[in-house]
Short mmCIF file of C-alpha atoms in Angstrom, two decimals:
data_model
loop_
_atom_site.label_atom_id
_atom_site.label_comp_id
_atom_site.label_asym_id
_atom_site.label_seq_id
_atom_site.Cartn_x
_atom_site.Cartn_y
_atom_site.Cartn_z
CA VAL G 24 6.27 14.25 -10.44
CA ILE G 25 9.73 13.72 -11.89
CA CYS G 26 12.81 15.81 -12.72
CA LYS G 27 13.18 16.43 -16.44
CA HIS G 28 16.98 16.02 -16.39
CA CYS G 29 18.02 13.31 -13.94
CA LYS G 30 14.65 11.48 -13.81
CA ASN G 31 14.70 11.81 -10.02
CA ASP G 32 11.30 10.91 -8.60
CA MET G 33 9.91 13.92 -6.74
CA ALA G 34 6.82 12.19 -5.35
CA ALA G 35 7.35 13.79 -1.93
CA PHE G 36 6.41 17.21 -3.33
CA HIS G 37 2.80 18.13 -4.06
CA GLY G 38 0.80 21.03 -5.46
CA PRO G 39 0.97 23.32 -8.49
CA ALA G 40 4.10 25.10 -7.20
CA ILE G 41 6.14 22.04 -8.15
CA MET G 42 6.13 23.17 -11.80
CA ARG G 43 8.62 25.92 -11.00
CA MET G 44 10.76 24.06 -8.43
CA ASN G 45 14.29 22.88 -9.01
CA CYS G 46 15.37 19.31 -8.41
CA ALA G 47 17.53 18.99 -5.27
CA LYS G 48 19.63 16.31 -6.94
CA CYS G 49 20.73 18.07 -10.15
CA ASN G 50 19.16 21.54 -9.85
CA GLY G 51 17.19 20.77 -13.01
CA ILE G 52 13.64 21.90 -13.68
CA VAL G 53 10.99 19.65 -12.16
CA LYS G 54 8.14 18.78 -14.50
CA ALA G 55 4.89 16.90 -14.03
CA TRP G 56 5.11 13.25 -15.13
CA ASP G 57 2.41 13.83 -17.73
CA SER G 58 4.40 16.63 -19.35
CA LEU G 59 7.28 14.29 -20.25
CA GLN G 60 7.25 13.10 -23.83
CA ALA G 61 5.68 9.65 -24.34
CA THR G 62 8.97 8.22 -25.63
CA GLU G 63 10.83 9.53 -22.56
CA ARG G 64 8.20 7.96 -20.30
CA ARG G 65 8.47 4.65 -22.11
CA LYS G 66 12.29 4.64 -21.93
CA LEU G 67 12.20 5.41 -18.20
CA PHE G 68 9.58 2.72 -17.54
CA LEU G 69 11.54 0.08 -19.48
CA GLU G 70 14.82 0.98 -17.74
CA LYS G 71 13.21 0.62 -14.29
CA LYS G 72 11.75 -2.73 -15.37
CA ARG G 73 15.14 -3.92 -16.67
CA LYS G 74 16.86 -2.93 -13.38
CA LYS G 75 14.29 -4.89 -11.40
CA LEU G 76 14.73 -7.97 -13.60
CA ARG G 77 18.53 -7.74 -13.38
CA ASN G 78 18.32 -7.77 -9.57
CA VAL G 79 16.03 -10.80 -9.60
CA PHE G 80 18.17 -12.85 -11.98
CA ARG G 81 21.46 -12.05 -10.19
CA SER G 82 20.32 -14.27 -7.34
CA SER G 83 20.89 -18.03 -7.49
CA ASP G 84 17.25 -18.39 -6.39
CA PRO G 85 15.11 -15.75 -8.14
CA PHE G 86 12.23 -16.25 -5.69
CA SER G 87 14.33 -15.43 -2.64
CA TYR G 88 14.68 -11.83 -3.83
CA SER G 89 11.23 -10.77 -2.63
CA TYR G 90 9.61 -13.80 -1.09
CA PRO G 91 11.91 -15.97 0.98
CA ASN G 92 10.68 -19.40 2.06
CA ARG G 93 9.19 -19.52 5.54
CA ASP G 94 9.41 -22.59 7.75
CA ASN G 95 6.90 -23.96 10.26
CA ILE G 96 3.84 -22.18 8.89
CA ALA G 97 0.49 -23.61 7.87
CA VAL G 98 -0.04 -22.52 4.29
CA ARG G 99 -2.01 -24.19 1.55
CA TRP G 100 -1.72 -23.20 -2.11
CA HIS G 101 -4.96 -22.92 -4.06
CA VAL G 102 -4.60 -23.09 -7.81
CA ASP G 103 -8.25 -22.62 -8.67
CA GLY G 104 -11.42 -21.04 -7.34
CA LYS G 105 -13.07 -24.32 -6.41
CA SER G 106 -10.24 -25.27 -4.05
CA PHE G 107 -10.06 -21.79 -2.48
CA PHE G 108 -13.79 -21.22 -2.00
CA THR G 109 -14.32 -24.71 -0.55
CA ALA G 110 -11.51 -24.04 1.96
CA LEU G 111 -12.93 -20.59 2.73
CA ALA G 112 -16.38 -22.07 3.43
CA ALA G 113 -14.84 -24.65 5.77
CA ALA G 114 -12.85 -21.94 7.58
CA LEU G 115 -15.96 -19.74 7.95
CA ASP G 116 -17.94 -22.73 9.24
CA GLY G 117 -15.27 -23.24 11.91
CA ALA G 118 -15.25 -19.62 13.14
CA GLN G 119 -15.77 -19.30 16.90
CA THR G 120 -15.48 -15.59 17.77
CA GLU G 121 -14.70 -13.21 14.89
CA ILE G 122 -14.54 -13.05 11.10
CA PHE G 123 -12.78 -10.19 9.30
CA LEU G 124 -13.28 -9.85 5.54
CA SER G 125 -12.18 -7.23 3.02
CA PHE G 126 -13.23 -7.01 -0.61
CA TRP G 127 -13.03 -4.65 -3.53
CA ILE G 128 -16.30 -6.14 -4.81
CA MET G 129 -18.23 -8.46 -2.53
CA MET G 130 -20.46 -10.97 -4.25
CA TYR G 131 -22.39 -11.95 -1.12
CA ASN G 132 -24.73 -14.23 -3.10
CA MET G 133 -21.91 -16.40 -4.43
CA TYR G 134 -21.91 -20.11 -3.67
CA LEU G 135 -18.67 -21.07 -1.93
CA ARG G 136 -19.43 -24.79 -2.24
CA ARG G 137 -21.32 -25.99 -5.28
CA VAL G 138 -23.18 -29.02 -4.04
CA PRO G 139 -26.08 -29.77 -6.43
CA ASP G 140 -29.60 -29.18 -5.07
CA PRO G 141 -32.45 -29.68 -7.58
CA SER G 142 -34.94 -28.00 -5.20
CA ASN G 143 -33.09 -24.66 -5.49
CA PRO G 144 -33.73 -22.83 -8.80
CA GLU G 145 -30.05 -21.77 -8.85
CA GLY G 146 -29.04 -25.45 -8.67
CA PHE G 147 -26.94 -25.44 -5.48
CA ARG G 148 -27.53 -25.78 -1.72
CA LEU G 149 -28.63 -22.40 -0.35
CA GLU G 150 -26.70 -22.90 2.92
CA ASP G 151 -23.44 -22.84 0.92
CA ARG G 152 -23.95 -19.24 -0.23
CA LEU G 153 -21.60 -16.67 1.37
CA ASP G 154 -24.39 -14.51 2.83
CA LYS G 155 -26.12 -17.56 4.34
CA ILE G 156 -22.88 -18.79 5.91
CA LEU G 157 -22.21 -15.34 7.42
CA GLU G 158 -25.80 -15.07 8.67
CA LYS G 159 -25.57 -18.53 10.31
CA LYS G 160 -22.30 -17.63 12.05
CA ALA G 161 -23.70 -14.27 13.21
CA LYS G 162 -26.70 -16.08 14.73
CA GLU G 163 -24.24 -18.34 16.58
CA GLY G 164 -22.71 -15.22 18.19
CA VAL G 165 -19.70 -14.77 15.89
CA LYS G 166 -18.94 -11.10 15.13
CA VAL G 167 -18.52 -10.47 11.39
CA TYR G 168 -16.59 -7.37 10.27
CA ILE G 169 -16.48 -6.51 6.57
CA LEU G 170 -14.48 -3.74 4.87
CA LEU G 171 -15.70 -2.81 1.37
CA TRP G 172 -14.24 -0.31 -1.04
CA ASP G 173 -16.59 2.66 -1.36
CA GLU G 174 -16.31 3.04 -5.12
CA THR G 175 -16.18 6.30 -7.02
CA SER G 176 -19.46 7.04 -8.73
CA PHE G 177 -17.89 7.46 -12.17
CA ALA G 178 -15.87 4.23 -11.93
CA LEU G 179 -16.95 0.62 -12.05
CA PRO G 180 -20.01 0.18 -9.80
CA ASN G 181 -19.23 -2.20 -6.93
CA TYR G 182 -22.68 -1.98 -5.33
CA SER G 183 -21.04 -1.56 -1.93
CA ALA G 184 -23.98 0.47 -0.55
CA GLU G 185 -26.40 -2.32 -1.50
CA ALA G 186 -24.10 -4.98 -0.04
CA LYS G 187 -23.75 -3.02 3.22
CA GLU G 188 -27.51 -2.54 3.55
CA TYR G 189 -28.31 -6.18 2.72
CA LEU G 190 -25.66 -7.75 4.97
CA GLU G 191 -26.35 -5.56 7.99
CA LYS G 192 -30.05 -6.44 7.77
CA LEU G 193 -29.20 -10.14 8.08
CA HIS G 194 -28.09 -9.90 11.72
CA LYS G 195 -26.92 -7.38 14.34
CA ASN G 196 -23.54 -9.18 14.58
CA ILE G 197 -22.64 -8.25 10.99
CA PHE G 198 -20.85 -4.89 10.65
CA VAL G 199 -19.94 -3.40 7.27
CA ILE G 200 -17.73 -0.37 6.66
CA ARG G 201 -17.39 1.28 3.27
CA HIS G 202 -14.04 3.01 2.91
CA PRO G 203 -12.87 5.66 2.13
CA PRO G 204 -15.65 8.05 3.16
CA PHE G 205 -14.66 10.40 0.33
CA THR G 206 -14.28 9.98 -3.41
CA PRO G 207 -10.83 8.55 -4.19
CA VAL G 208 -9.41 9.40 -7.56
CA LYS G 209 -5.96 7.83 -7.58
CA TRP G 210 -6.29 4.66 -5.48
CA ALA G 211 -8.62 1.87 -4.39
CA HIS G 212 -8.86 -0.96 -1.88
CA HIS G 213 -8.05 -3.85 -4.16
CA GLN G 214 -6.84 -6.24 -1.50
CA LYS G 215 -8.88 -9.21 -0.41
CA PHE G 216 -8.31 -10.82 2.95
CA MET G 217 -10.03 -13.11 5.39
CA VAL G 218 -9.02 -13.41 9.03
CA ILE G 219 -10.96 -15.90 11.09
CA ASP G 220 -10.68 -16.05 14.91
#
């Protein structure tokens, strides 16, 4: 929600009563964002974008604005999927106690390493598939915790219920949570992270 006059963001206020409230900044009438004219919305969006760019380019190092360099950390850049998934498989193979994973969509039958295997109809070694790696680690006593986005039924199907059921059947050390437990309309878990040991 935004003020019609000074474009002050009124996101802290909620509910239908906001339509008749006055802005604390300029005492103007507060309107819903959707009720602003399309041209006004576009102008406001472009101005915010320009301000952000101006701040970035004022710096002698544009990358220091949001992401300063860190020293003495072990970080490896991955520029393609092959590099990342191979490193992920190696990290999962090395897990000793716990694995934490979060996905918006989890393709548990994806091959992390693509080593050719003519005996497999899919063409790759079965033990390099994500679900097989997680099952192997769970059998070794590693606890596997997975957070999946519980998708809205009218949105893109993520098959999180099927993934939860399948993965938890693999071993008792695999725990899957679908979140949120209600139907979200305005947000989603789109992050992906892996924390190992």
